[in-house]
Each structure stands twice: as structure tokens, then as C-alpha cells.
Coordinates of C-alpha atoms in Angstrom, one line a residue:
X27 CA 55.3 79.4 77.6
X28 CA 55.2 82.1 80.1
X29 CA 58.5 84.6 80.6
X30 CA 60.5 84.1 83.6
X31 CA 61.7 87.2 85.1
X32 CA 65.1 87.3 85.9
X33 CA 64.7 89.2 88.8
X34 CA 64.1 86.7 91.7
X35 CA 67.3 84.6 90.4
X36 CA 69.7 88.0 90.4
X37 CA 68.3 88.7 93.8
X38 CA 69.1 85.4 94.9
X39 CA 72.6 85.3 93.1
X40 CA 73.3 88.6 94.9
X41 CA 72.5 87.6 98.0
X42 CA 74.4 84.3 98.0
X43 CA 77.3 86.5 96.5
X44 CA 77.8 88.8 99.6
X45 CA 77.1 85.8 101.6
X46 CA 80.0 84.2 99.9
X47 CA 82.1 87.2 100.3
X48 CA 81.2 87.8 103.9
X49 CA 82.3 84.1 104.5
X50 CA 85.9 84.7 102.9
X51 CA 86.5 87.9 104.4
X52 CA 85.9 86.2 107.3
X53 CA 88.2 83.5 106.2
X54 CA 90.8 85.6 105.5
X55 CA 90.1 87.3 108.8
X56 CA 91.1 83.8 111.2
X57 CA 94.2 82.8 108.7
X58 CA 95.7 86.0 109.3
X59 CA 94.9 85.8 113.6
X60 CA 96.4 84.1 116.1
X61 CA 94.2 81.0 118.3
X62 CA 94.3 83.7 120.9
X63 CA 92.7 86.5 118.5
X64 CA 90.0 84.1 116.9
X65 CA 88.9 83.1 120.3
X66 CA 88.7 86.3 121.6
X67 CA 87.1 87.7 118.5
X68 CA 84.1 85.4 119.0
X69 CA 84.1 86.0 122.2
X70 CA 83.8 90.1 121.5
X71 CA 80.7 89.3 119.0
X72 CA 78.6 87.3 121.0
X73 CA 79.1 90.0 123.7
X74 CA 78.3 93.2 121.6
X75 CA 75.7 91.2 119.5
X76 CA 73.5 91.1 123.0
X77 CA 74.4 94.6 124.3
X78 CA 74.1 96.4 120.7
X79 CA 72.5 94.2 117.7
X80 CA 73.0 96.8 115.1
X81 CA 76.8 95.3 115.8
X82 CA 75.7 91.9 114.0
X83 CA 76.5 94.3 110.8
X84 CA 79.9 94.7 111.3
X85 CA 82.7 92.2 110.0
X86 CA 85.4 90.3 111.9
X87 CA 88.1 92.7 110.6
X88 CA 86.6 95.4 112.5
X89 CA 86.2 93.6 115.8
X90 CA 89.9 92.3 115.5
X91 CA 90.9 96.2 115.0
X92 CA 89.3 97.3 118.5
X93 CA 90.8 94.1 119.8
X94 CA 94.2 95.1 119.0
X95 CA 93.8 98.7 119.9
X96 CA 92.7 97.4 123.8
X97 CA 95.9 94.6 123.7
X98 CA 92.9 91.6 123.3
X99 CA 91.3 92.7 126.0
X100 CA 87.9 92.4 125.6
X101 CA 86.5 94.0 127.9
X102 CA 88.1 96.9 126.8
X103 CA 87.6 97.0 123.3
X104 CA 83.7 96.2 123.3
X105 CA 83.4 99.3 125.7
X106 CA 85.3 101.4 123.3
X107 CA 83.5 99.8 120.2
X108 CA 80.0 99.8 121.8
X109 CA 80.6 103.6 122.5
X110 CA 82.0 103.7 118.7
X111 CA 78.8 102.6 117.4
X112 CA 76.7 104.9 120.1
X113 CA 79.3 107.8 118.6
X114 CA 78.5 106.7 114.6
X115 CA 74.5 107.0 115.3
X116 CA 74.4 110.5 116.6
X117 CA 77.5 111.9 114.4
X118 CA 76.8 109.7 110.9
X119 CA 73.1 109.6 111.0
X120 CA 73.1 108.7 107.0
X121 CA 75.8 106.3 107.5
X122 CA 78.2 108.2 105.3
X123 CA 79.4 111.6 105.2
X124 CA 77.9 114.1 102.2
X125 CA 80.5 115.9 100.4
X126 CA 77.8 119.0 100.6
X127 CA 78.0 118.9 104.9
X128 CA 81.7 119.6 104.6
X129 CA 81.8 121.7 101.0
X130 CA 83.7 124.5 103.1
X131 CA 86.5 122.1 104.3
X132 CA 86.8 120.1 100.4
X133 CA 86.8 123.6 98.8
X134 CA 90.0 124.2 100.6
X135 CA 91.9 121.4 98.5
X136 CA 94.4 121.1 101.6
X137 CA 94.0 116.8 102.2
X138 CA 95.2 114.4 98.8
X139 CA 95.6 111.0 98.5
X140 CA 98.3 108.9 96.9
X141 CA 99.0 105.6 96.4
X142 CA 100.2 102.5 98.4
X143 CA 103.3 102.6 100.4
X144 CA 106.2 99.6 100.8
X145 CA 103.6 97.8 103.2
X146 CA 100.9 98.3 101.7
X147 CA 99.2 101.1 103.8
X148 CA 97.3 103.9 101.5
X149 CA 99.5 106.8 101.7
X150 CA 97.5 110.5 102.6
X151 CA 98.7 114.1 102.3
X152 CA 97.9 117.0 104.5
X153 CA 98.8 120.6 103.8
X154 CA 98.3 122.8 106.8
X155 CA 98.6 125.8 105.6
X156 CA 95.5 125.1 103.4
X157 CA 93.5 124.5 106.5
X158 CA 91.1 127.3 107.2
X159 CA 88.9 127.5 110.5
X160 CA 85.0 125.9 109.4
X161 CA 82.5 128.3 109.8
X162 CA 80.6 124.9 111.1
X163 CA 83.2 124.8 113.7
X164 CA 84.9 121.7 115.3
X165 CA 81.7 119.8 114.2
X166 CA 82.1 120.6 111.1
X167 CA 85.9 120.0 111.3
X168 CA 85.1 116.7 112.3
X169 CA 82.7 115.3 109.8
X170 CA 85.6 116.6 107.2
X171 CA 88.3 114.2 109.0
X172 CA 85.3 111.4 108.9
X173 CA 85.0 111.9 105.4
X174 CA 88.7 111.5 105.2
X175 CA 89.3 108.6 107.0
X176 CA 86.1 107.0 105.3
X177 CA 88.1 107.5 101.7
X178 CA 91.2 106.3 103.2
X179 CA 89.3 102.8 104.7
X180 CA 87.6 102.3 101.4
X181 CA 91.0 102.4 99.5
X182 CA 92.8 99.9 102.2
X183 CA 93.8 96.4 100.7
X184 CA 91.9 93.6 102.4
X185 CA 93.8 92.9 105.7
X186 CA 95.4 96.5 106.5
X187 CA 94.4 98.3 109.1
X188 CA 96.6 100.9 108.9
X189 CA 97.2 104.1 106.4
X190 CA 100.6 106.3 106.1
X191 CA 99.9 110.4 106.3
X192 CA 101.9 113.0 105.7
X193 CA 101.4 116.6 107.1
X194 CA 102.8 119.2 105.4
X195 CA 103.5 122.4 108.0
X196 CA 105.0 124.5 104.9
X197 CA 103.5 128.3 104.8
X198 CA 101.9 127.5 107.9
X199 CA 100.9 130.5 109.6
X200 CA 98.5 132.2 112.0
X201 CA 95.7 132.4 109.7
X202 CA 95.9 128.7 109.4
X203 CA 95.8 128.1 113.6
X204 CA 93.0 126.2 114.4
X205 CA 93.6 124.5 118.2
X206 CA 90.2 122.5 118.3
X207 CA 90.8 121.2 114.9
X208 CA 94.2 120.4 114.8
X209 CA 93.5 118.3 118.6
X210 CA 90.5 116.3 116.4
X211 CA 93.4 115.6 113.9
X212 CA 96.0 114.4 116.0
X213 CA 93.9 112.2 118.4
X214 CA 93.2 110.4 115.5
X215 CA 96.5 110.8 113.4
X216 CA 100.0 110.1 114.3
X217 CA 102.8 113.1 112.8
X218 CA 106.2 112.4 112.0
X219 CA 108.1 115.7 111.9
X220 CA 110.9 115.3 109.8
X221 CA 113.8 118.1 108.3
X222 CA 113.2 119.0 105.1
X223 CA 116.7 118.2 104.2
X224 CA 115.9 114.2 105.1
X225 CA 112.4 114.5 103.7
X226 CA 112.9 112.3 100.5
X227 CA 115.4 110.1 102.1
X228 CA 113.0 110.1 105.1
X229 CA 109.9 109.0 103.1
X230 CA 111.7 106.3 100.6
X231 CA 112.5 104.4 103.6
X232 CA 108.3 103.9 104.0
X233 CA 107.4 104.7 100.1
X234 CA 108.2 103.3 96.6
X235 CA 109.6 106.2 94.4
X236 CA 106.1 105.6 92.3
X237 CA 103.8 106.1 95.0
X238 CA 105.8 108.8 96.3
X239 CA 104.4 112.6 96.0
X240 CA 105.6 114.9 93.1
X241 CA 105.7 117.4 95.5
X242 CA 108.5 115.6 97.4
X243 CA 110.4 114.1 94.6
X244 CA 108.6 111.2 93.6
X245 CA 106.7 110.1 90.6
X246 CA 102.8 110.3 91.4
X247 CA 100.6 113.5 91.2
X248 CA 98.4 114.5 93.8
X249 CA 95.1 113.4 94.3
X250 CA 92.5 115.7 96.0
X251 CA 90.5 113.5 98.6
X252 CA 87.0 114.1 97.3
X253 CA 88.4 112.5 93.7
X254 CA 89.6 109.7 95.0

């Protein structure tokens, strides 16, 4: 009796697997939307699928994300997602970004990770006055904060859409004054500034004690972003 290779069947399992998984994310995606949202989110698809098919890639989740950002207005939010995926081609050829395009920026050890906080957005730690001026410029600035926010996605619970940072402004100083790069940063981020008196108080009202920095009188260490 001949050997049957396993092969085909795996390839078939796999297949049926992220078929399966594709069809509950997308599940999951319409129990947690409103009629309105559903509606429009099919709506969205079928008009970026014929303007951009490369967008026939991309889950529900992520159309739902540019809905809200535009207030369901879907007009809106396929402009600003076609020109997202327009922006991804020419600025994340490879699909991902290499840790050895943005060695300069990781070698700095200036952006950690954490844990969860109390609603379940991944919680991310900037220290300015690690922050150096690329060589590579704001380009290369850039592609550091796309690695960032790449790490941050991967580590968000199914559902969230949102993550929790905290930047750090101690020992800032002139050295560390970077206009371009710090615009990049806060077009994307939103900073809290908060006394450092308040801090802890400040942050427990967003983040368990266990989740909460060392650094700031909680229990978890530090995590550089390239580990995480």
C-alpha cells in the first residue's frame, strides 16, 4: 500500500483553520457593532474592494476602526483608509518593519512595553530623554514609531482598538529636542501631562498595581519594545 503524504491534508486543515478564524473574528466583529456599524461596514468593503483590491486582505476590525475615526461616515473613512493603504505600499514595502532599518532608534532603549491596563488596552512607555535625533532623519523616525505601533497592535486583545502610553519628559533636555520627530509622535499619540506628585494616584485610576511600571510604583518591570 502506497504512503500518503500528509502534506495536502495539513494544507487543507490550515487553510480551513484561518478560514474558520477569519469567519469568527468576523463574528466577533458584528456582535460587538451596532445595525448602523454592520451596515455601514459592508457598505465601506464593497466600496474599497472595487477602488483598491489589495483591501479584500484586511479584516472587519480594521474597517470598523476607520469607521469610527470618520464618525461612520463612509465616505470619509474609505478616503482616509484607501490613502492608508496607498501610504503602507510606499512606506512598508516588506509589509513589516526590520528591526535592522531602525537599529539606531532600538539601540536607544527609550520606548518599553507593559502589560494590560483596567480596560484592557496594552499599556506603552516612552522616555524622552532617551530619544536621540536618527541620523535617517524623520523617515527613519518614522519607521521606528511603525515598528512601535506594530508591537503594540500585535499585543491588543481581540476587540480593542485602543493602547494606553505613557511619556516620560524626565531629564529631558536639549540634546533630546527633536521637532519633526516629536510632531510624528504626537499626530499619532495622545499625552497626558500629569504632576509628578499625582503620578501614581494619576495612573491607578487607568492601571492595575500589577501592570503598573516599577519605575512609577507598581509591580511590573520594564519591557524594551523590541523584546516584546
Amino acid at each position: 500500500m502506497e504512503g500518503v503524504s500528509p502534506e495536502p491534508l495539513r494544507s487543507e486543515l490550515d487553510s480551513k483553520s484561518k478560514q474558520d478564524t477569519a469567519k469568527e473574528e468576523d463574528d466577533d466583529t458584528f456582535k460587538e457593532s451596532t445595525d448602523a456599524e454592520v451596515t455601514k461596514i459592508r457598505l465601506m468593503r464593497a466600496f474599497v474592494e472595487s477602488r483598491d483590491p489589495s483591501s479584500k486582505e484586511v479584516d472587519d476590525l480594521m474597517i470598523r476602526r476607520f469607521l469610527r475615526a470618520r464618525s461612520l461616515d463612509v465616505e470619509k473613512a474609505s478616503a482616509m483608509f484607501l490613502k492608508y493603504l496607498k501610504w503602507k505600499r510606499s512606506f512598508v514595502p516588506n509589509g513589516y518593519i526590520s528591526p535592522s532599518e531602525i537599529a539606531e532608534d532600538i539601540a536607544q532603549d527609550k520606548v518599553f512595553t507593559q502589560g494590560l491596563d483596567k480596560k484592557g488596552r496594552p499599556i506603552v512607555v516612552a522616555f524622552a530623554a532617551k530619544h536621540f535625533q536618527s541620523k535617517n532623519g524623520a523617515d527613519g523616525f518614522k519607521r521606528y514609531v511603525v515598528f512601535v505601533l506594530e508591537k503594540l497592535c500585535s499585543r491588543m486583545p481581540p476587540g480593542q482598538e485602543k493602547f494606553l502610553a505613557i511619556a516620560d519628559i524626565k531629564g529631558w533636555a536639549y540634546a533630546n529636542s527633536d521637532l519633526r520627530g516629536y510632531l510624528n509622535a504626537l499626530s499619532i499619540l495622545q499625552i497626558v501631562f500629569v504632576e509628578n506628585k499625582k503620578l501614581k494616584s494619576t495612573l491607578l485610576e487607568e492601571i492595575e498595581e500589577s501592570q503598573l511600571p516599577d519605575i512609577y510604583g507598581g509591580q511590573m518591570p520594564l519591557v524594551p519594545i523590541q523584546n516584546s
